[in-house]
PDB file of C-alpha atoms and ligand atoms in Angstrom:
ATOM      1  CA  MET A   1       0.504 -10.071  11.925  1.00 97.00           C
ATOM      2  CA  LEU A   2       3.329  -9.471   9.449  1.00 98.00           C
ATOM      3  CA  SER A   3       6.902 -10.092  10.215  1.00 98.00           C
ATOM      4  CA  VAL A   4       9.747  -9.606   7.708  1.00 98.00           C
ATOM      5  CA  HIS A   5      12.825 -10.962   8.856  1.00 98.00           C
ATOM      6  CA  GLU A   6      16.174  -9.835   7.405  1.00 98.00           C
ATOM      7  CA  ILE A   7      15.200 -10.033   3.773  1.00 98.00           C
ATOM      8  CA  THR A   8      17.587  -9.230   0.880  1.00 98.00           C
ATOM      9  CA  THR A   9      16.355  -8.569  -2.718  1.00 97.00           C
ATOM     10  CA  ALA A  10      18.332  -7.885  -5.588  1.00 97.00           C
ATOM     11  CA  TYR A  11      17.848  -7.018  -9.400  1.00 96.00           C
ATOM     12  CA  GLN A  12      20.336  -8.853 -11.618  1.00 94.00           C
ATOM     13  CA  GLY A  13      22.820  -9.193  -8.920  1.00 89.00           C
ATOM     14  CA  LEU A  14      22.434  -5.332  -7.671  1.00 95.00           C
ATOM     15  CA  VAL A  15      21.131  -5.243  -3.951  1.00 96.00           C
ATOM     16  CA  ALA A  16      18.242  -3.039  -3.631  1.00 97.00           C
ATOM     17  CA  ILE A  17      17.384  -4.033   0.055  1.00 97.00           C
ATOM     18  CA  SER A  18      19.510  -5.627   2.489  1.00 97.00           C
ATOM     19  CA  ALA A  19      18.858  -7.624   5.433  1.00 97.00           C
ATOM     20  CA  VAL A  20      15.670  -5.481   5.963  1.00 98.00           C
ATOM     21  CA  SER A  21      13.251  -6.608   8.980  1.00 98.00           C
ATOM     22  CA  ILE A  22       9.970  -4.883   9.974  1.00 98.00           C
ATOM     23  CA  GLU A  23       6.907  -5.857  11.887  1.00 98.00           C
ATOM     24  CA  VAL A  24       3.313  -5.064  11.713  1.00 98.00           C
ATOM     25  CA  ALA A  25       0.798  -5.638  14.237  1.00 98.00           C
ATOM     26  CA  LYS A  26      -2.790  -6.145  13.775  1.00 97.00           C
ATOM     27  CA  GLY A  27      -4.741  -2.739  13.552  1.00 97.00           C
ATOM     28  CA  GLU A  28      -1.662  -0.643  13.174  1.00 97.00           C
ATOM     29  CA  ILE A  29      -0.723   1.857  10.361  1.00 98.00           C
ATOM     30  CA  VAL A  30       3.025   1.493   9.721  1.00 98.00           C
ATOM     31  CA  CYS A  31       4.746   3.880   7.663  1.00 97.00           C
ATOM     32  CA  VAL A  32       7.884   3.109   5.713  1.00 97.00           C
ATOM     33  CA  ALA A  33       9.552   6.417   4.680  1.00 94.00           C
ATOM     34  CA  GLY A  34      12.788   6.951   2.733  1.00 92.00           C
ATOM     35  CA  ALA A  35      14.191   9.115  -0.353  1.00 90.00           C
ATOM     36  CA  ASN A  36      14.106   7.892  -3.948  1.00 91.00           C
ATOM     37  CA  GLY A  37      16.002   4.670  -4.421  1.00 93.00           C
ATOM     38  CA  ALA A  38      16.065   3.689  -0.655  1.00 95.00           C
ATOM     39  CA  GLY A  39      14.185   0.409  -1.514  1.00 97.00           C
ATOM     40  CA  LYS A  40      10.550   1.115  -0.380  1.00 96.00           C
ATOM     41  CA  SER A  41       8.859  -0.270  -3.457  1.00 97.00           C
ATOM     42  CA  THR A  42      11.344  -3.150  -3.430  1.00 98.00           C
ATOM     43  CA  LEU A  43      10.319  -4.034   0.071  1.00 98.00           C
ATOM     44  CA  LEU A  44       6.488  -4.116  -0.674  1.00 98.00           C
ATOM     45  CA  LYS A  45       6.976  -5.976  -3.851  1.00 98.00           C
ATOM     46  CA  SER A  46       8.917  -8.593  -1.827  1.00 98.00           C
ATOM     47  CA  ILE A  47       6.026  -8.879   0.573  1.00 98.00           C
ATOM     48  CA  ALA A  48       3.594  -9.195  -2.127  1.00 97.00           C
ATOM     49  CA  GLY A  49       5.309 -11.775  -4.122  1.00 97.00           C
ATOM     50  CA  ALA A  50       6.239  -9.670  -7.190  1.00 96.00           C
ATOM     51  CA  GLU A  51       9.880  -9.992  -6.384  1.00 96.00           C
ATOM     52  CA  ARG A  52      11.338 -12.973  -4.696  1.00 95.00           C
ATOM     53  CA  PRO A  53      13.819 -12.152  -1.848  1.00 96.00           C
ATOM     54  CA  ARG A  54      17.383 -14.030  -2.140  1.00 96.00           C
ATOM     55  CA  SER A  55      17.416 -14.498   1.589  1.00 97.00           C
ATOM     56  CA  GLY A  56      15.330 -13.949   4.665  1.00 97.00           C
ATOM     57  CA  THR A  57      11.863 -14.846   5.617  1.00 98.00           C
ATOM     58  CA  ILE A  58       8.284 -13.136   5.569  1.00 98.00           C
ATOM     59  CA  SER A  59       5.478 -14.491   7.764  1.00 98.00           C
ATOM     60  CA  PHE A  60       1.892 -13.420   7.689  1.00 98.00           C
ATOM     61  CA  ASP A  61      -0.604 -14.644  10.682  1.00 96.00           C
ATOM     62  CA  GLY A  62       2.273 -17.145  11.639  1.00 94.00           C
ATOM     63  CA  ALA A  63       2.685 -18.714   8.280  1.00 96.00           C
ATOM     64  CA  ARG A  64       5.651 -18.283   5.754  1.00 97.00           C
ATOM     65  CA  ILE A  65       4.575 -16.455   2.557  1.00 97.00           C
ATOM     66  CA  ASP A  66       8.047 -15.821   0.966  1.00 95.00           C
ATOM     67  CA  GLY A  67       8.288 -17.786  -2.331  1.00 92.00           C
ATOM     68  CA  LYS A  68       4.510 -18.110  -2.782  1.00 96.00           C
ATOM     69  CA  PRO A  69       3.136 -16.767  -5.971  1.00 96.00           C
ATOM     70  CA  GLN A  70       1.616 -13.360  -5.881  1.00 95.00           C
ATOM     71  CA  HIS A  71      -2.149 -14.460  -6.405  1.00 93.00           C
ATOM     72  CA  MET A  72      -1.755 -16.795  -3.390  1.00 95.00           C
ATOM     73  CA  ILE A  73      -0.554 -14.083  -1.364  1.00 96.00           C
ATOM     74  CA  THR A  74      -3.503 -11.760  -2.444  1.00 95.00           C
ATOM     75  CA  ALA A  75      -5.963 -14.595  -1.816  1.00 93.00           C
ATOM     76  CA  GLY A  76      -4.449 -14.998   1.594  1.00 95.00           C
ATOM     77  CA  GLY A  77      -5.427 -11.514   2.752  1.00 97.00           C
ATOM     78  CA  ILE A  78      -2.600  -9.059   1.571  1.00 98.00           C
ATOM     79  CA  ALA A  79      -3.677  -6.456  -0.963  1.00 97.00           C
ATOM     80  CA  PHE A  80      -0.982  -4.464  -2.772  1.00 96.00           C
ATOM     81  CA  VAL A  81      -1.561  -1.232  -4.561  1.00 97.00           C
ATOM     82  CA  PRO A  82       1.558  -0.577  -6.527  1.00 94.00           C
ATOM     83  CA  GLU A  83       3.272   2.739  -7.399  1.00 90.00           C
ATOM     84  CA  ASN A  84       1.766   2.721 -10.892  1.00 83.00           C
ATOM     85  CA  ARG A  85      -1.602   1.663  -9.678  1.00 85.00           C
ATOM     86  CA  ARG A  86      -2.060  -0.959 -12.659  1.00 88.00           C
ATOM     87  CA  LEU A  87      -5.701  -0.035 -13.341  1.00 94.00           C
ATOM     88  CA  PHE A  88      -7.426  -1.271 -16.358  1.00 95.00           C
ATOM     89  CA  PRO A  89      -7.478   2.001 -18.396  1.00 95.00           C
ATOM     90  CA  ARG A  90     -10.231   1.057 -21.032  1.00 96.00           C
ATOM     91  CA  LEU A  91     -12.441  -0.416 -18.392  1.00 97.00           C
ATOM     92  CA  SER A  92     -15.095   1.625 -16.189  1.00 97.00           C
ATOM     93  CA  VAL A  93     -14.618   2.298 -12.768  1.00 97.00           C
ATOM     94  CA  ARG A  94     -17.397  -0.263 -12.057  1.00 96.00           C
ATOM     95  CA  ASP A  95     -15.570  -3.083 -13.907  1.00 96.00           C
ATOM     96  CA  ASN A  96     -12.251  -2.130 -12.339  1.00 97.00           C
ATOM     97  CA  LEU A  97     -13.830  -2.602  -8.928  1.00 96.00           C
ATOM     98  CA  ARG A  98     -15.413  -5.789  -9.928  1.00 94.00           C
ATOM     99  CA  LEU A  99     -12.153  -7.259 -10.938  1.00 93.00           C
ATOM    100  CA  GLY A 100     -10.944  -6.715  -7.274  1.00 91.00           C
ATOM    101  CA  SER A 101     -13.639  -9.125  -6.115  1.00 89.00           C
ATOM    102  CA  TYR A 102     -12.920 -11.810  -8.843  1.00 86.00           C
ATOM    103  CA  LEU A 103     -11.976 -14.291  -6.083  1.00 84.00           C
ATOM    104  CA  TYR A 104     -15.540 -14.035  -4.866  1.00 87.00           C
ATOM    105  CA  ARG A 105     -17.197 -14.244  -8.256  1.00 88.00           C
ATOM    106  CA  SER A 106     -19.365 -17.235  -7.251  1.00 87.00           C
ATOM    107  CA  GLU A 107     -20.768 -15.830  -4.027  1.00 89.00           C
ATOM    108  CA  ALA A 108     -23.804 -13.803  -3.758  1.00 87.00           C
ATOM    109  CA  ASN A 109     -22.167 -11.257  -1.628  1.00 89.00           C
ATOM    110  CA  ARG A 110     -19.325 -10.757  -3.993  1.00 89.00           C
ATOM    111  CA  ASP A 111     -19.725  -7.069  -3.985  1.00 87.00           C
ATOM    112  CA  GLU A 112     -20.157  -6.634  -0.201  1.00 89.00           C
ATOM    113  CA  PRO A 113     -17.066  -4.190   0.202  1.00 91.00           C
ATOM    114  CA  LEU A 114     -18.575  -1.799  -2.290  1.00 93.00           C
ATOM    115  CA  ASP A 115     -20.558   0.093   0.539  1.00 93.00           C
ATOM    116  CA  LEU A 116     -17.189   0.845   2.345  1.00 94.00           C
ATOM    117  CA  VAL A 117     -15.424   1.901  -0.914  1.00 96.00           C
ATOM    118  CA  PHE A 118     -18.349   4.374  -1.577  1.00 96.00           C
ATOM    119  CA  LYS A 119     -18.505   5.621   1.882  1.00 95.00           C
ATOM    120  CA  LEU A 120     -14.583   6.241   1.740  1.00 94.00           C
ATOM    121  CA  PHE A 121     -14.757   7.610  -1.622  1.00 95.00           C
ATOM    122  CA  PRO A 122     -18.035   9.029  -2.629  1.00 94.00           C
ATOM    123  CA  ARG A 123     -16.662  10.341  -6.004  1.00 93.00           C
ATOM    124  CA  LEU A 124     -16.203   6.834  -7.298  1.00 95.00           C
ATOM    125  CA  SER A 125     -19.748   6.045  -6.876  1.00 95.00           C
ATOM    126  CA  GLU A 126     -20.606   9.211  -8.905  1.00 95.00           C
ATOM    127  CA  ARG A 127     -18.333   8.003 -11.839  1.00 96.00           C
ATOM    128  CA  LEU A 128     -19.029   4.239 -12.115  1.00 96.00           C
ATOM    129  CA  GLU A 129     -19.505   4.349 -15.743  1.00 96.00           C
ATOM    130  CA  GLN A 130     -16.344   6.323 -16.623  1.00 97.00           C
ATOM    131  CA  ARG A 131     -13.337   4.712 -18.067  1.00 97.00           C
ATOM    132  CA  ALA A 132     -10.556   4.539 -15.468  1.00 96.00           C
ATOM    133  CA  GLU A 133      -8.276   6.359 -17.965  1.00 95.00           C
ATOM    134  CA  THR A 134     -10.415   9.576 -17.640  1.00 96.00           C
ATOM    135  CA  LEU A 135     -10.025   9.722 -13.999  1.00 94.00           C
ATOM    136  CA  SER A 136      -7.975  12.335 -12.462  1.00 91.00           C
ATOM    137  CA  GLY A 137      -4.789  11.205 -10.732  1.00 90.00           C
ATOM    138  CA  GLY A 138      -6.224  11.252  -7.382  1.00 91.00           C
ATOM    139  CA  GLU A 139      -9.419   9.623  -8.449  1.00 93.00           C
ATOM    140  CA  GLN A 140      -7.420   6.826  -9.934  1.00 95.00           C
ATOM    141  CA  GLN A 141      -5.673   6.417  -6.630  1.00 94.00           C
ATOM    142  CA  MET A 142      -9.020   6.072  -4.901  1.00 95.00           C
ATOM    143  CA  LEU A 143     -10.015   3.542  -7.568  1.00 97.00           C
ATOM    144  CA  ALA A 144      -6.798   1.649  -6.944  1.00 97.00           C
ATOM    145  CA  ILE A 145      -7.336   1.481  -3.254  1.00 97.00           C
ATOM    146  CA  GLY A 146     -11.038   0.625  -3.619  1.00 97.00           C
ATOM    147  CA  ARG A 147     -10.349  -2.236  -5.971  1.00 97.00           C
ATOM    148  CA  ALA A 148      -7.701  -3.501  -3.294  1.00 97.00           C
ATOM    149  CA  LEU A 149     -10.342  -3.275  -0.739  1.00 97.00           C
ATOM    150  CA  MET A 150     -12.696  -5.567  -2.885  1.00 96.00           C
ATOM    151  CA  THR A 151     -10.298  -8.448  -2.423  1.00 95.00           C
ATOM    152  CA  ARG A 152     -11.156  -8.239   1.349  1.00 95.00           C
ATOM    153  CA  PRO A 153      -7.678  -7.967   2.704  1.00 97.00           C
ATOM    154  CA  ARG A 154      -6.726  -8.002   6.250  1.00 97.00           C
ATOM    155  CA  LEU A 155      -3.612  -6.104   5.475  1.00 98.00           C
ATOM    156  CA  LEU A 156      -3.344  -3.413   2.714  1.00 98.00           C
ATOM    157  CA  MET A 157      -0.050  -2.337   1.344  1.00 98.00           C
ATOM    158  CA  LEU A 158       0.173   1.166  -0.385  1.00 97.00           C
ATOM    159  CA  ASP A 159       3.120   2.345  -2.353  1.00 97.00           C
ATOM    160  CA  GLU A 160       3.241   6.178  -2.341  1.00 95.00           C
ATOM    161  CA  PRO A 161      -0.465   6.867  -2.485  1.00 94.00           C
ATOM    162  CA  SER A 162       0.250  10.515  -2.729  1.00 91.00           C
ATOM    163  CA  GLN A 163       2.439  10.431  -5.956  1.00 90.00           C
ATOM    164  CA  GLY A 164       1.300  12.617  -8.654  1.00 85.00           C
ATOM    165  CA  ILE A 165      -1.759  14.029  -6.838  1.00 89.00           C
ATOM    166  CA  MET A 166      -2.990  17.538  -6.124  1.00 87.00           C
ATOM    167  CA  PRO A 167      -2.382  18.685  -2.617  1.00 85.00           C
ATOM    168  CA  LYS A 168      -5.949  18.782  -1.710  1.00 85.00           C
ATOM    169  CA  LEU A 169      -6.601  15.324  -2.560  1.00 87.00           C
ATOM    170  CA  VAL A 170      -3.440  13.981  -0.939  1.00 90.00           C
ATOM    171  CA  ASP A 171      -5.270  14.962   2.403  1.00 90.00           C
ATOM    172  CA  GLU A 172      -8.177  13.125   1.397  1.00 90.00           C
ATOM    173  CA  ILE A 173      -6.285   9.830   0.723  1.00 92.00           C
ATOM    174  CA  PHE A 174      -4.476   9.863   3.918  1.00 94.00           C
ATOM    175  CA  GLN A 175      -7.650  10.530   5.780  1.00 93.00           C
ATOM    176  CA  ALA A 176      -9.181   7.454   4.105  1.00 94.00           C
ATOM    177  CA  VAL A 177      -6.467   5.438   5.058  1.00 96.00           C
ATOM    178  CA  LYS A 178      -7.117   6.187   8.634  1.00 96.00           C
ATOM    179  CA  ARG A 179     -10.661   5.343   8.148  1.00 95.00           C
ATOM    180  CA  ILE A 180      -9.736   2.007   6.608  1.00 96.00           C
ATOM    181  CA  ARG A 181      -7.633   1.155   9.680  1.00 96.00           C
ATOM    182  CA  ASP A 182     -10.756   2.160  11.767  1.00 95.00           C
ATOM    183  CA  THR A 183     -12.806  -0.672  10.074  1.00 94.00           C
ATOM    184  CA  GLY A 184     -10.345  -3.103  11.477  1.00 94.00           C
ATOM    185  CA  LEU A 185      -7.598  -3.296   8.580  1.00 97.00           C
ATOM    186  CA  THR A 186      -3.944  -3.158   8.935  1.00 98.00           C
ATOM    187  CA  VAL A 187      -2.183  -0.724   6.664  1.00 98.00           C
ATOM    188  CA  LEU A 188       1.562  -0.943   5.694  1.00 98.00           C
ATOM    189  CA  ILE A 189       2.154   2.543   3.638  1.00 97.00           C
ATOM    190  CA  VAL A 190       5.253   3.490   2.012  1.00 96.00           C
ATOM    191  CA  GLU A 191       5.951   7.267   1.298  1.00 94.00           C
ATOM    192  CA  GLN A 192       8.100   9.873   0.386  1.00 89.00           C
ATOM    193  CA  ARG A 193       6.083  12.460   2.029  1.00 89.00           C
ATOM    194  CA  MET A 194       7.114  11.536   5.493  1.00 89.00           C
ATOM    195  CA  ALA A 195       5.631  14.452   7.478  1.00 90.00           C
ATOM    196  CA  GLU A 196       1.931  13.568   6.333  1.00 91.00           C
ATOM    197  CA  CYS A 197       2.589   9.878   6.393  1.00 93.00           C
ATOM    198  CA  LEU A 198       4.016  10.217  10.221  1.00 94.00           C
ATOM    199  CA  GLU A 199       0.769  12.242  11.272  1.00 93.00           C
ATOM    200  CA  ILE A 200      -1.336   9.035  10.435  1.00 95.00           C
ATOM    201  CA  ALA A 201       0.917   6.331  11.265  1.00 97.00           C
ATOM    202  CA  ASP A 202       1.367   4.489  14.671  1.00 97.00           C
ATOM    203  CA  ARG A 203       4.881   3.595  13.947  1.00 97.00           C
ATOM    204  CA  ALA A 204       7.443   4.169  11.278  1.00 97.00           C
ATOM    205  CA  TYR A 205      10.693   2.800   9.674  1.00 97.00           C
ATOM    206  CA  ILE A 206      13.136   4.986   7.650  1.00 95.00           C
ATOM    207  CA  LEU A 207      14.883   3.316   4.872  1.00 95.00           C
ATOM    208  CA  GLN A 208      18.129   4.555   3.530  1.00 94.00           C
ATOM    209  CA  THR A 209      19.955   3.127   0.659  1.00 94.00           C
ATOM    210  CA  GLY A 210      18.418  -0.415   1.362  1.00 96.00           C
ATOM    211  CA  ARG A 211      18.872  -0.664   5.039  1.00 96.00           C
ATOM    212  CA  VAL A 212      16.579   0.320   8.143  1.00 96.00           C
ATOM    213  CA  LEU A 213      18.160   3.485   9.306  1.00 94.00           C
ATOM    214  CA  MET A 214      15.646   4.097  12.071  1.00 94.00           C
ATOM    215  CA  LYS A 215      12.507   2.640  13.626  1.00 96.00           C
ATOM    216  CA  GLY A 216      10.010   3.743  16.251  1.00 96.00           C
ATOM    217  CA  PRO A 217       6.778   5.156  17.187  1.00 97.00           C
ATOM    218  CA  ALA A 218       5.522   7.836  14.563  1.00 96.00           C
ATOM    219  CA  ALA A 219       5.568  10.535  17.133  1.00 94.00           C
ATOM    220  CA  GLU A 220       9.157   9.815  18.201  1.00 94.00           C
ATOM    221  CA  ILE A 221      10.479   9.668  14.866  1.00 93.00           C
ATOM    222  CA  SER A 222       8.731  12.958  13.978  1.00 90.00           C
ATOM    223  CA  THR A 223      10.285  14.874  16.788  1.00 90.00           C
ATOM    224  CA  ASN A 224      13.833  13.250  16.386  1.00 90.00           C
ATOM    225  CA  PRO A 225      16.193  16.158  15.603  1.00 87.00           C
ATOM    226  CA  ASP A 226      18.193  14.237  12.783  1.00 86.00           C
ATOM    227  CA  VAL A 227      14.999  13.252  11.094  1.00 85.00           C
ATOM    228  CA  ARG A 228      13.613  16.635  11.191  1.00 84.00           C
ATOM    229  CA  LYS A 229      16.736  18.086   9.723  1.00 83.00           C
ATOM    230  CA  ALA A 230      17.482  15.455   6.922  1.00 82.00           C
ATOM    231  CA  TYR A 231      13.982  14.479   5.940  1.00 78.00           C
ATOM    232  CA  LEU A 232      11.419  17.073   7.192  1.00 75.00           C
ATOM    233  CA  GLY A 233      13.329  20.194   6.167  1.00 70.00           C
ATOM    234  CA  LEU A 234      12.883  21.691   9.726  1.00 63.00           C
TER     235      LEU A 234
HETATM  236  N1  LIG B 301      13.354  -3.737 -12.015  1.00 93.07           N
HETATM  237  C1  LIG B 301      14.511  -3.194 -11.498  1.00 93.07           C
HETATM  238  N2  LIG B 301      15.763  -3.532 -12.018  1.00 93.07           N
HETATM  239  C2  LIG B 301      16.892  -3.053 -11.598  1.00 93.07           C
HETATM  240  N3  LIG B 301      17.029  -2.355 -10.531  1.00 93.07           N
HETATM  241  C3  LIG B 301      15.914  -1.852  -9.974  1.00 93.07           C
HETATM  242  C4  LIG B 301      14.640  -2.363 -10.406  1.00 93.07           C
HETATM  243  N4  LIG B 301      13.694  -1.625  -9.519  1.00 93.07           N
HETATM  244  C5  LIG B 301      14.375  -1.088  -8.640  1.00 93.07           C
HETATM  245  N5  LIG B 301      15.778  -1.109  -8.871  1.00 93.07           N
HETATM  246  C6  LIG B 301      16.607  -0.511  -8.033  1.00 93.07           C
HETATM  247  O1  LIG B 301      16.731  -0.868  -6.714  1.00 93.07           O
HETATM  248  C7  LIG B 301      16.848   0.341  -5.827  1.00 93.07           C
HETATM  249  C8  LIG B 301      15.721   0.540  -5.030  1.00 93.07           C
HETATM  250  O2  LIG B 301      14.489   0.877  -5.819  1.00 93.07           O
HETATM  251  P1  LIG B 301      13.104   1.086  -5.215  1.00 93.07           P
HETATM  252  O3  LIG B 301      12.246   1.288  -6.378  1.00 93.07           O
HETATM  253  O4  LIG B 301      12.710  -0.069  -4.250  1.00 93.07           O
HETATM  254  O5  LIG B 301      13.215   2.500  -4.308  1.00 93.07           O
HETATM  255  P2  LIG B 301      12.067   3.303  -3.792  1.00 93.07           P
HETATM  256  O6  LIG B 301      12.293   3.690  -2.523  1.00 93.07           O
HETATM  257  O7  LIG B 301      10.765   2.704  -3.967  1.00 93.07           O
HETATM  258  O8  LIG B 301      12.246   4.712  -4.735  1.00 93.07           O
HETATM  259  P3  LIG B 301      11.077   5.892  -5.259  1.00 93.07           P
HETATM  260  O9  LIG B 301      10.831   6.585  -3.903  1.00 93.07           O
HETATM  261  O10 LIG B 301      11.748   6.560  -6.169  1.00 93.07           O
HETATM  262  O11 LIG B 301       9.887   5.007  -5.654  1.00 93.07           O
HETATM  263  C9  LIG B 301      17.355   1.555  -6.782  1.00 93.07           C
HETATM  264  O12 LIG B 301      18.661   1.470  -6.878  1.00 93.07           O
HETATM  265  C10 LIG B 301      16.624   1.030  -8.119  1.00 93.07           C
HETATM  266  O13 LIG B 301      17.465   1.699  -9.166  1.00 93.07           O
HETATM  267 MG1  LIG B 302       9.171   3.415  -5.185  1.00 93.07          MG
END
């Protein structure tokens, strides 16, 4: 479904990811793990059209998307929940969700994905009139994922959804990701919390200083002795 071929992305001449290739098949959960500064966010931003790779190609469902503007990539079926979530802090939960379905504003079934969002995150349905800025960190992450689902993506990309969230909610978020996949979506998730991510993922990549260090089925990566020592603290 998604094919990233040898992309290199740099910031003012400083290379952040170098010749990175990843593949995501329909219906998979793929985890990209790596330490601070490995290039995880840069990879997702490059796919989402928020950064422009200086070389390499990105294809989605067989068509090139590299170089396209971000809103066209979103409209084409890729939803991106960035690290900082980018909610509208002063707007209510309801309005943040509605902005997600803006593309469908002229359609009678504009809010169709709401059922799924409320099923996944019942606490959002209890807080519809609450301003986004007053939600807890975990609830804000749920709202950001919910808003992304309102765009009706085929591929959902999440940048460190567990960041800044209390442990109890982290598990809730990861379980929700599994349930999202079970509805037929494909998920590309970037995480520093490798152990939890490998648990829900089908396949994984490890990024190190801008390059793919290792790739394989999640079960294989999580039992690899080098990975266990270097990344899982075992
Ligand atoms: N806007 C920017 N301008 C300049 N350099 C940047 C910018 N964004 C990222 N970088 C650099 O690119 C490299 C990769 O950063 P990136 O944010 O992709 O890493 P990451 O794996 O997401 O890290 P983290 O786990 O801390 O979020 C780092 O060296 C970082 O300093
Ligand atoms: Mg990051």
